[in-house]
Short mmCIF file of N, CA, C and O in Angstrom, two decimals:
data_model
loop_
_atom_site.label_atom_id
_atom_site.label_comp_id
_atom_site.label_asym_id
_atom_site.label_seq_id
_atom_site.Cartn_x
_atom_site.Cartn_y
_atom_site.Cartn_z
N MET A 1 40.62 43.37 2.58
CA MET A 1 40.86 43.18 4.00
C MET A 1 39.58 42.79 4.72
O MET A 1 39.61 41.97 5.61
N LYS A 2 38.44 43.40 4.32
CA LYS A 2 37.17 43.06 4.95
C LYS A 2 36.83 41.59 4.74
O LYS A 2 36.30 40.94 5.62
N THR A 3 37.15 41.06 3.56
CA THR A 3 36.87 39.65 3.26
C THR A 3 37.67 38.74 4.18
O THR A 3 37.15 37.77 4.71
N ILE A 4 38.94 39.06 4.39
CA ILE A 4 39.78 38.26 5.28
C ILE A 4 39.25 38.34 6.71
O ILE A 4 39.13 37.32 7.39
N THR A 5 38.90 39.52 7.17
CA THR A 5 38.36 39.69 8.52
C THR A 5 37.06 38.93 8.70
O THR A 5 36.87 38.23 9.69
N ALA A 6 36.17 39.01 7.72
CA ALA A 6 34.89 38.30 7.80
C ALA A 6 35.12 36.79 7.79
O ALA A 6 34.49 36.04 8.54
N GLY A 7 36.05 36.34 6.97
CA GLY A 7 36.37 34.91 6.91
C GLY A 7 36.95 34.42 8.22
O GLY A 7 36.60 33.34 8.70
N LEU A 8 37.84 35.20 8.80
CA LEU A 8 38.44 34.83 10.08
C LEU A 8 37.38 34.79 11.18
O LEU A 8 37.35 33.86 11.99
N ALA A 9 36.47 35.76 11.20
CA ALA A 9 35.39 35.78 12.20
C ALA A 9 34.52 34.54 12.05
O ALA A 9 34.16 33.90 13.05
N ALA A 10 34.18 34.16 10.83
CA ALA A 10 33.35 32.98 10.61
C ALA A 10 34.08 31.72 11.08
O ALA A 10 33.48 30.83 11.69
N LEU A 11 35.38 31.64 10.80
CA LEU A 11 36.16 30.48 11.24
C LEU A 11 36.19 30.39 12.76
O LEU A 11 35.99 29.32 13.33
N LEU A 12 36.40 31.51 13.43
CA LEU A 12 36.44 31.51 14.89
C LEU A 12 35.10 31.11 15.48
O LEU A 12 35.05 30.35 16.45
N LEU A 13 34.00 31.59 14.92
CA LEU A 13 32.67 31.22 15.40
C LEU A 13 32.41 29.74 15.21
O LEU A 13 31.91 29.06 16.09
N SER A 14 32.77 29.19 14.07
CA SER A 14 32.54 27.77 13.84
C SER A 14 33.43 26.92 14.73
O SER A 14 33.04 25.86 15.18
N THR A 15 34.65 27.39 15.02
CA THR A 15 35.54 26.66 15.91
C THR A 15 34.98 26.63 17.32
O THR A 15 34.98 25.59 17.97
N ALA A 16 34.47 27.76 17.83
CA ALA A 16 33.87 27.79 19.17
C ALA A 16 32.68 26.87 19.25
O ALA A 16 32.50 26.14 20.22
N ALA A 17 31.86 26.84 18.21
CA ALA A 17 30.70 25.95 18.20
C ALA A 17 31.14 24.50 18.20
O ALA A 17 30.51 23.65 18.83
N SER A 18 32.25 24.19 17.51
CA SER A 18 32.70 22.79 17.48
C SER A 18 33.22 22.37 18.84
O SER A 18 33.13 21.20 19.20
N PHE A 19 33.80 23.30 19.63
CA PHE A 19 34.21 22.95 20.99
C PHE A 19 33.01 22.44 21.78
O PHE A 19 33.10 21.47 22.50
N ALA A 20 31.90 23.12 21.66
CA ALA A 20 30.70 22.72 22.39
C ALA A 20 30.23 21.35 21.93
O ALA A 20 29.95 20.47 22.74
N ALA A 21 30.14 21.16 20.64
CA ALA A 21 29.63 19.90 20.09
C ALA A 21 30.54 18.73 20.45
O ALA A 21 30.06 17.60 20.58
N ASP A 22 31.83 18.98 20.62
CA ASP A 22 32.77 17.90 20.92
C ASP A 22 32.92 17.64 22.41
O ASP A 22 33.55 16.66 22.80
N ALA A 23 32.39 18.49 23.26
CA ALA A 23 32.61 18.38 24.71
C ALA A 23 31.75 17.29 25.35
O ALA A 23 32.16 16.65 26.31
N TRP A 24 30.55 17.08 24.86
CA TRP A 24 29.63 16.11 25.46
C TRP A 24 28.82 15.42 24.37
O TRP A 24 28.77 15.88 23.24
N LYS A 25 28.17 14.33 24.76
CA LYS A 25 27.27 13.64 23.84
C LYS A 25 26.23 12.89 24.64
O LYS A 25 26.37 12.71 25.85
N GLU A 26 25.18 12.47 23.95
CA GLU A 26 24.14 11.67 24.59
C GLU A 26 24.51 10.20 24.49
O GLU A 26 25.10 9.77 23.51
N ALA A 27 24.11 9.44 25.49
CA ALA A 27 24.33 7.99 25.48
C ALA A 27 23.16 7.35 26.20
O ALA A 27 22.38 8.02 26.88
N GLU A 28 23.04 6.05 26.06
CA GLU A 28 22.01 5.32 26.79
C GLU A 28 22.70 4.30 27.69
O GLU A 28 23.52 3.51 27.23
N VAL A 29 22.38 4.37 28.98
CA VAL A 29 22.95 3.45 29.96
C VAL A 29 21.80 2.87 30.76
O VAL A 29 21.00 3.61 31.34
N ASN A 30 21.70 1.57 30.78
CA ASN A 30 20.63 0.87 31.51
C ASN A 30 19.25 1.42 31.15
O ASN A 30 18.40 1.60 32.01
N GLY A 31 19.05 1.73 29.87
CA GLY A 31 17.75 2.20 29.41
C GLY A 31 17.45 3.66 29.67
O GLY A 31 16.36 4.13 29.39
N THR A 32 18.44 4.39 30.21
CA THR A 32 18.25 5.82 30.51
C THR A 32 19.17 6.63 29.62
O THR A 32 20.36 6.32 29.50
N LYS A 33 18.63 7.71 29.02
CA LYS A 33 19.47 8.61 28.23
C LYS A 33 20.19 9.57 29.16
O LYS A 33 19.55 10.22 30.00
N ILE A 34 21.50 9.60 29.03
CA ILE A 34 22.34 10.45 29.87
C ILE A 34 23.30 11.24 28.99
O ILE A 34 23.42 10.99 27.80
N TYR A 35 24.02 12.18 29.62
CA TYR A 35 25.09 12.88 28.93
C TYR A 35 26.43 12.34 29.41
O TYR A 35 26.60 11.99 30.58
N THR A 36 27.36 12.26 28.46
CA THR A 36 28.72 11.83 28.75
C THR A 36 29.68 12.85 28.17
O THR A 36 29.29 13.70 27.37
N ASP A 37 30.95 12.73 28.55
CA ASP A 37 31.95 13.56 27.89
C ASP A 37 32.24 12.96 26.51
O ASP A 37 31.63 11.96 26.11
N ALA A 38 33.15 13.54 25.77
CA ALA A 38 33.44 13.08 24.41
C ALA A 38 33.95 11.64 24.37
O ALA A 38 33.82 10.97 23.36
N ASN A 39 34.50 11.15 25.49
CA ASN A 39 35.02 9.78 25.56
C ASN A 39 33.98 8.79 26.07
O ASN A 39 34.31 7.63 26.30
N GLY A 40 32.76 9.24 26.31
CA GLY A 40 31.71 8.34 26.78
C GLY A 40 31.65 8.18 28.28
O GLY A 40 30.91 7.34 28.79
N MET A 41 32.41 8.99 29.02
CA MET A 41 32.40 8.90 30.48
C MET A 41 31.21 9.70 31.03
O MET A 41 30.98 10.84 30.63
N THR A 42 30.48 9.10 31.95
CA THR A 42 29.27 9.68 32.52
C THR A 42 29.55 11.04 33.16
O THR A 42 30.56 11.22 33.83
N LEU A 43 28.61 11.96 32.96
CA LEU A 43 28.69 13.28 33.59
C LEU A 43 27.76 13.35 34.79
O LEU A 43 26.67 12.77 34.77
N TYR A 44 28.20 14.08 35.81
CA TYR A 44 27.48 14.20 37.07
C TYR A 44 27.34 15.66 37.49
O TYR A 44 28.18 16.49 37.14
N THR A 45 26.32 15.94 38.29
CA THR A 45 26.19 17.23 38.97
C THR A 45 26.37 17.02 40.47
O THR A 45 26.23 15.90 40.98
N TYR A 46 26.67 18.10 41.15
CA TYR A 46 26.98 18.11 42.57
C TYR A 46 25.99 19.03 43.28
O TYR A 46 25.87 20.21 42.94
N ASP A 47 25.25 18.49 44.26
CA ASP A 47 24.22 19.27 44.95
C ASP A 47 24.76 20.52 45.65
O ASP A 47 24.02 21.48 45.87
N LYS A 48 26.05 20.52 46.01
CA LYS A 48 26.61 21.66 46.74
C LYS A 48 27.03 22.80 45.81
O LYS A 48 27.44 23.85 46.28
N ASP A 49 26.90 22.59 44.50
CA ASP A 49 27.15 23.67 43.55
C ASP A 49 25.93 24.57 43.48
O ASP A 49 24.81 24.14 43.77
N GLU A 50 26.17 25.79 43.07
CA GLU A 50 25.08 26.74 42.84
C GLU A 50 24.94 26.90 41.33
O GLU A 50 25.87 26.58 40.58
N LYS A 51 23.81 27.40 40.91
CA LYS A 51 23.62 27.63 39.48
C LYS A 51 24.69 28.60 38.98
O LYS A 51 24.83 29.70 39.52
N GLY A 52 25.48 28.15 38.02
CA GLY A 52 26.52 28.99 37.45
C GLY A 52 27.79 29.10 38.27
O GLY A 52 28.67 29.88 37.95
N LYS A 53 27.91 28.30 39.35
CA LYS A 53 29.09 28.38 40.22
C LYS A 53 29.45 27.01 40.75
O LYS A 53 28.60 26.29 41.28
N THR A 54 30.73 26.66 40.61
CA THR A 54 31.22 25.40 41.14
C THR A 54 31.76 25.58 42.56
O THR A 54 32.33 26.62 42.89
N ASN A 55 31.57 24.57 43.39
CA ASN A 55 32.13 24.54 44.74
C ASN A 55 33.03 23.32 44.90
O ASN A 55 33.31 22.91 46.02
N CYS A 56 33.45 22.72 43.78
CA CYS A 56 34.28 21.52 43.81
C CYS A 56 35.70 21.87 43.39
O CYS A 56 35.98 22.08 42.19
N TYR A 57 36.60 21.94 44.38
CA TYR A 57 38.00 22.27 44.15
C TYR A 57 38.87 21.28 44.93
O TYR A 57 38.37 20.49 45.72
N ASP A 58 40.17 21.36 44.71
CA ASP A 58 41.16 20.58 45.44
C ASP A 58 40.86 19.09 45.36
O ASP A 58 40.75 18.55 44.27
N LYS A 59 40.72 18.41 46.51
CA LYS A 59 40.50 16.97 46.50
C LYS A 59 39.21 16.61 45.79
O LYS A 59 39.13 15.60 45.09
N CYS A 60 38.19 17.42 45.95
CA CYS A 60 36.92 17.19 45.26
C CYS A 60 37.16 17.14 43.75
O CYS A 60 36.72 16.21 43.07
N ALA A 61 37.88 18.12 43.21
CA ALA A 61 38.12 18.18 41.77
C ALA A 61 39.07 17.08 41.29
O ALA A 61 39.06 16.72 40.12
N THR A 62 39.88 16.54 42.19
CA THR A 62 40.73 15.41 41.83
C THR A 62 39.85 14.18 41.62
O THR A 62 40.03 13.43 40.67
N ASN A 63 38.90 13.96 42.53
CA ASN A 63 38.00 12.80 42.42
C ASN A 63 36.89 13.01 41.40
O ASN A 63 36.36 12.04 40.85
N TRP A 64 36.51 14.25 41.18
CA TRP A 64 35.42 14.62 40.27
C TRP A 64 35.95 15.66 39.29
O TRP A 64 35.66 16.85 39.43
N PRO A 65 36.72 15.24 38.29
CA PRO A 65 37.29 16.22 37.36
C PRO A 65 36.21 17.00 36.62
O PRO A 65 35.26 16.42 36.09
N PRO A 66 36.33 18.33 36.61
CA PRO A 66 35.36 19.16 35.90
C PRO A 66 35.44 18.89 34.40
O PRO A 66 36.52 18.60 33.88
N LEU A 67 34.31 19.01 33.71
CA LEU A 67 34.31 18.92 32.25
C LEU A 67 34.78 20.27 31.75
O LEU A 67 34.03 21.24 31.73
N LYS A 68 36.06 20.35 31.38
CA LYS A 68 36.67 21.63 31.00
C LYS A 68 36.10 22.15 29.69
O LYS A 68 35.80 21.39 28.78
N ALA A 69 35.95 23.46 29.65
CA ALA A 69 35.53 24.15 28.44
C ALA A 69 36.75 24.86 27.88
O ALA A 69 37.52 25.47 28.63
N GLU A 70 36.94 24.75 26.59
CA GLU A 70 38.07 25.40 25.93
C GLU A 70 37.88 26.91 25.95
O GLU A 70 36.75 27.41 26.01
N ALA A 71 38.97 27.63 25.85
CA ALA A 71 38.90 29.09 25.75
C ALA A 71 38.04 29.44 24.53
O ALA A 71 38.17 28.82 23.49
N GLY A 72 37.15 30.37 24.71
CA GLY A 72 36.28 30.78 23.61
C GLY A 72 35.02 29.95 23.46
O GLY A 72 34.20 30.22 22.59
N ALA A 73 34.84 28.93 24.31
CA ALA A 73 33.63 28.11 24.24
C ALA A 73 32.42 28.97 24.56
O ALA A 73 32.48 29.85 25.41
N LYS A 74 31.33 28.70 23.88
CA LYS A 74 30.10 29.49 24.04
C LYS A 74 28.96 28.59 24.48
O LYS A 74 28.93 27.41 24.17
N ALA A 75 27.99 29.19 25.17
CA ALA A 75 26.80 28.47 25.60
C ALA A 75 26.09 27.87 24.39
O ALA A 75 26.17 28.41 23.28
N ASP A 76 25.41 26.75 24.61
CA ASP A 76 24.71 26.04 23.54
C ASP A 76 23.46 25.41 24.14
O ASP A 76 23.54 24.39 24.81
N ASP A 77 22.29 26.03 23.93
CA ASP A 77 21.01 25.57 24.49
C ASP A 77 21.11 25.47 26.01
O ASP A 77 21.36 26.46 26.66
N GLU A 78 20.95 24.26 26.58
CA GLU A 78 20.97 24.09 28.04
C GLU A 78 22.38 24.14 28.61
O GLU A 78 22.58 24.13 29.81
N TRP A 79 23.37 24.13 27.74
CA TRP A 79 24.77 24.10 28.16
C TRP A 79 25.33 25.51 28.26
O TRP A 79 25.11 26.33 27.39
N SER A 80 26.06 25.77 29.34
CA SER A 80 26.69 27.07 29.54
C SER A 80 28.10 26.86 30.06
O SER A 80 28.50 25.74 30.40
N VAL A 81 28.85 27.94 30.13
CA VAL A 81 30.24 27.89 30.59
C VAL A 81 30.33 28.59 31.94
O VAL A 81 29.79 29.67 32.13
N VAL A 82 31.03 27.95 32.88
CA VAL A 82 31.20 28.46 34.24
C VAL A 82 32.69 28.77 34.46
O VAL A 82 33.55 27.96 34.09
N ASP A 83 32.97 29.91 35.07
CA ASP A 83 34.34 30.27 35.42
C ASP A 83 34.73 29.60 36.73
O ASP A 83 33.95 29.59 37.68
N ARG A 84 35.96 29.07 36.75
CA ARG A 84 36.51 28.50 37.98
C ARG A 84 37.49 29.50 38.60
O ARG A 84 38.01 30.37 37.90
N THR A 85 37.74 29.40 39.90
CA THR A 85 38.61 30.36 40.58
C THR A 85 40.05 30.29 40.09
O THR A 85 40.80 31.24 40.28
N ASP A 86 40.45 29.18 39.46
CA ASP A 86 41.83 29.07 38.95
C ASP A 86 41.98 29.66 37.56
O ASP A 86 43.03 29.55 36.94
N GLY A 87 40.92 30.28 37.05
CA GLY A 87 40.97 30.92 35.74
C GLY A 87 40.54 30.03 34.59
O GLY A 87 40.41 30.49 33.46
N THR A 88 40.32 28.73 34.86
CA THR A 88 39.85 27.84 33.80
C THR A 88 38.33 27.94 33.71
O THR A 88 37.68 28.58 34.55
N LYS A 89 37.79 27.29 32.72
CA LYS A 89 36.34 27.28 32.51
C LYS A 89 35.87 25.84 32.44
O LYS A 89 36.63 24.94 32.09
N MET A 90 34.59 25.64 32.78
CA MET A 90 34.01 24.30 32.71
C MET A 90 32.59 24.40 32.19
O MET A 90 31.99 25.46 32.20
N TRP A 91 32.06 23.27 31.74
CA TRP A 91 30.70 23.22 31.23
C TRP A 91 29.70 23.02 32.35
O TRP A 91 30.01 22.40 33.37
N ALA A 92 28.50 23.53 32.13
CA ALA A 92 27.38 23.34 33.05
C ALA A 92 26.15 22.98 32.23
O ALA A 92 25.99 23.45 31.10
N TYR A 93 25.30 22.14 32.80
CA TYR A 93 24.04 21.76 32.16
C TYR A 93 22.91 22.34 33.00
O TYR A 93 22.85 22.10 34.20
N ASP A 94 22.04 23.09 32.38
CA ASP A 94 20.98 23.81 33.10
C ASP A 94 21.54 24.62 34.26
O ASP A 94 20.96 24.68 35.34
N GLY A 95 22.72 25.19 34.05
CA GLY A 95 23.35 26.02 35.06
C GLY A 95 24.18 25.28 36.09
O GLY A 95 24.94 25.89 36.83
N LYS A 96 24.04 23.94 36.15
CA LYS A 96 24.78 23.16 37.14
C LYS A 96 26.09 22.64 36.54
O LYS A 96 26.07 21.93 35.53
N PRO A 97 27.25 22.98 37.12
CA PRO A 97 28.52 22.47 36.61
C PRO A 97 28.52 20.94 36.54
O PRO A 97 27.88 20.28 37.37
N VAL A 98 29.24 20.40 35.55
CA VAL A 98 29.26 18.94 35.36
C VAL A 98 30.68 18.40 35.46
O VAL A 98 31.65 19.09 35.13
N TYR A 99 30.75 17.15 35.92
CA TYR A 99 32.01 16.48 36.24
C TYR A 99 31.96 15.02 35.79
O TYR A 99 30.89 14.44 35.67
N THR A 100 33.15 14.44 35.64
CA THR A 100 33.27 12.99 35.51
C THR A 100 33.66 12.46 36.89
O THR A 100 33.84 13.25 37.83
N PHE A 101 33.81 11.14 37.02
CA PHE A 101 34.15 10.54 38.32
C PHE A 101 35.37 9.66 38.16
O PHE A 101 35.42 8.82 37.25
N ILE A 102 36.35 9.82 39.02
CA ILE A 102 37.62 9.10 38.91
C ILE A 102 37.44 7.57 38.99
O ILE A 102 38.23 6.83 38.42
N LYS A 103 36.39 7.10 39.64
CA LYS A 103 36.19 5.65 39.77
C LYS A 103 35.42 5.05 38.60
O LYS A 103 35.25 3.84 38.55
N ASP A 104 34.96 5.88 37.67
CA ASP A 104 34.41 5.36 36.42
C ASP A 104 35.60 5.05 35.53
O ASP A 104 36.37 5.96 35.19
N LYS A 105 35.78 3.80 35.17
CA LYS A 105 36.96 3.39 34.41
C LYS A 105 36.72 3.23 32.92
O LYS A 105 37.64 3.27 32.13
N LYS A 106 35.44 3.01 32.53
CA LYS A 106 35.14 2.83 31.11
C LYS A 106 33.81 3.48 30.79
O LYS A 106 33.00 3.74 31.69
N ALA A 107 33.61 3.73 29.51
CA ALA A 107 32.35 4.32 29.06
C ALA A 107 31.19 3.46 29.56
O ALA A 107 31.25 2.23 29.51
N GLY A 108 30.15 4.12 30.05
CA GLY A 108 28.98 3.41 30.56
C GLY A 108 29.00 3.17 32.06
O GLY A 108 27.98 2.84 32.65
N ASP A 109 30.16 3.32 32.71
CA ASP A 109 30.21 3.19 34.17
C ASP A 109 29.43 4.34 34.80
O ASP A 109 29.48 5.47 34.31
N VAL A 110 28.71 4.05 35.87
CA VAL A 110 27.93 5.06 36.59
C VAL A 110 28.18 4.95 38.09
O VAL A 110 27.28 5.11 38.90
N ASN A 111 29.43 4.71 38.46
CA ASN A 111 29.79 4.49 39.86
C ASN A 111 29.60 5.72 40.74
O ASN A 111 29.54 5.62 41.96
N GLY A 112 29.50 6.91 40.13
CA GLY A 112 29.37 8.12 40.91
C GLY A 112 27.94 8.48 41.28
O GLY A 112 27.71 9.34 42.13
N ASP A 113 26.96 7.81 40.67
CA ASP A 113 25.57 8.16 40.93
C ASP A 113 25.19 7.90 42.38
O ASP A 113 25.31 6.78 42.87
N GLY A 114 24.79 8.94 43.08
CA GLY A 114 24.34 8.80 44.47
C GLY A 114 25.44 8.87 45.50
O GLY A 114 25.16 8.77 46.70
N VAL A 115 26.70 9.03 45.10
CA VAL A 115 27.80 9.09 46.07
C VAL A 115 27.51 10.22 47.05
O VAL A 115 27.22 11.35 46.66
N GLY A 116 27.58 9.90 48.34
CA GLY A 116 27.35 10.88 49.39
C GLY A 116 25.97 11.53 49.33
O GLY A 116 25.74 12.55 49.95
N GLU A 117 25.10 10.94 48.54
CA GLU A 117 23.75 11.46 48.31
C GLU A 117 23.77 12.88 47.73
O GLU A 117 22.78 13.60 47.82
N VAL A 118 24.91 13.28 47.12
CA VAL A 118 25.01 14.63 46.55
C VAL A 118 25.47 14.64 45.09
O VAL A 118 25.53 15.71 44.48
N TRP A 119 25.80 13.49 44.52
CA TRP A 119 26.25 13.39 43.14
C TRP A 119 25.20 12.66 42.32
O TRP A 119 24.71 11.61 42.75
N HIS A 120 24.88 13.21 41.13
CA HIS A 120 23.80 12.65 40.32
C HIS A 120 24.17 12.66 38.84
O HIS A 120 24.79 13.62 38.35
N ILE A 121 23.75 11.62 38.14
CA ILE A 121 23.96 11.53 36.70
C ILE A 121 23.21 12.67 36.01
O ILE A 121 22.08 13.00 36.40
N VAL A 122 23.82 13.22 34.97
CA VAL A 122 23.13 14.23 34.15
C VAL A 122 22.31 13.50 33.12
O VAL A 122 22.83 12.87 32.21
N LYS A 123 20.99 13.54 33.31
CA LYS A 123 20.09 12.83 32.40
C LYS A 123 19.69 13.74 31.25
O LYS A 123 19.42 14.93 31.44
N ALA A 124 19.68 13.16 30.06
CA ALA A 124 19.25 13.90 28.86
C ALA A 124 17.75 13.90 28.81
O ALA A 124 17.11 12.89 29.08
N ASP A 125 17.18 15.05 28.51
CA ASP A 125 15.71 15.17 28.46
C ASP A 125 15.13 14.43 27.27
O ASP A 125 15.63 14.25 26.26
#
């Protein structure tokens, strides 16, 4: 029984780690290294968010969909998980929640950068 329990625990840990690895990736756009979601869509931060807390709901979240974190997702280096008021979870980079932009239609689009002077591309270090 201990072997089965240990095996199951290892499987669950590796599955949680794979959620993190599959949620975002690095890309290069116009000579700048940035982070994108798994589909290559640019990720953004919002100046009105606080570290570890999102303030983007309702119409904001419709236009700026949060990068959702699967149940059981765990922090990974600069990446952490933020709880939303609706009970879902989302990813954050350096504590800042991250989003895609509804007007980005294909991988490599960066139409959200600078919108309202409060949205910014998540640049990879």
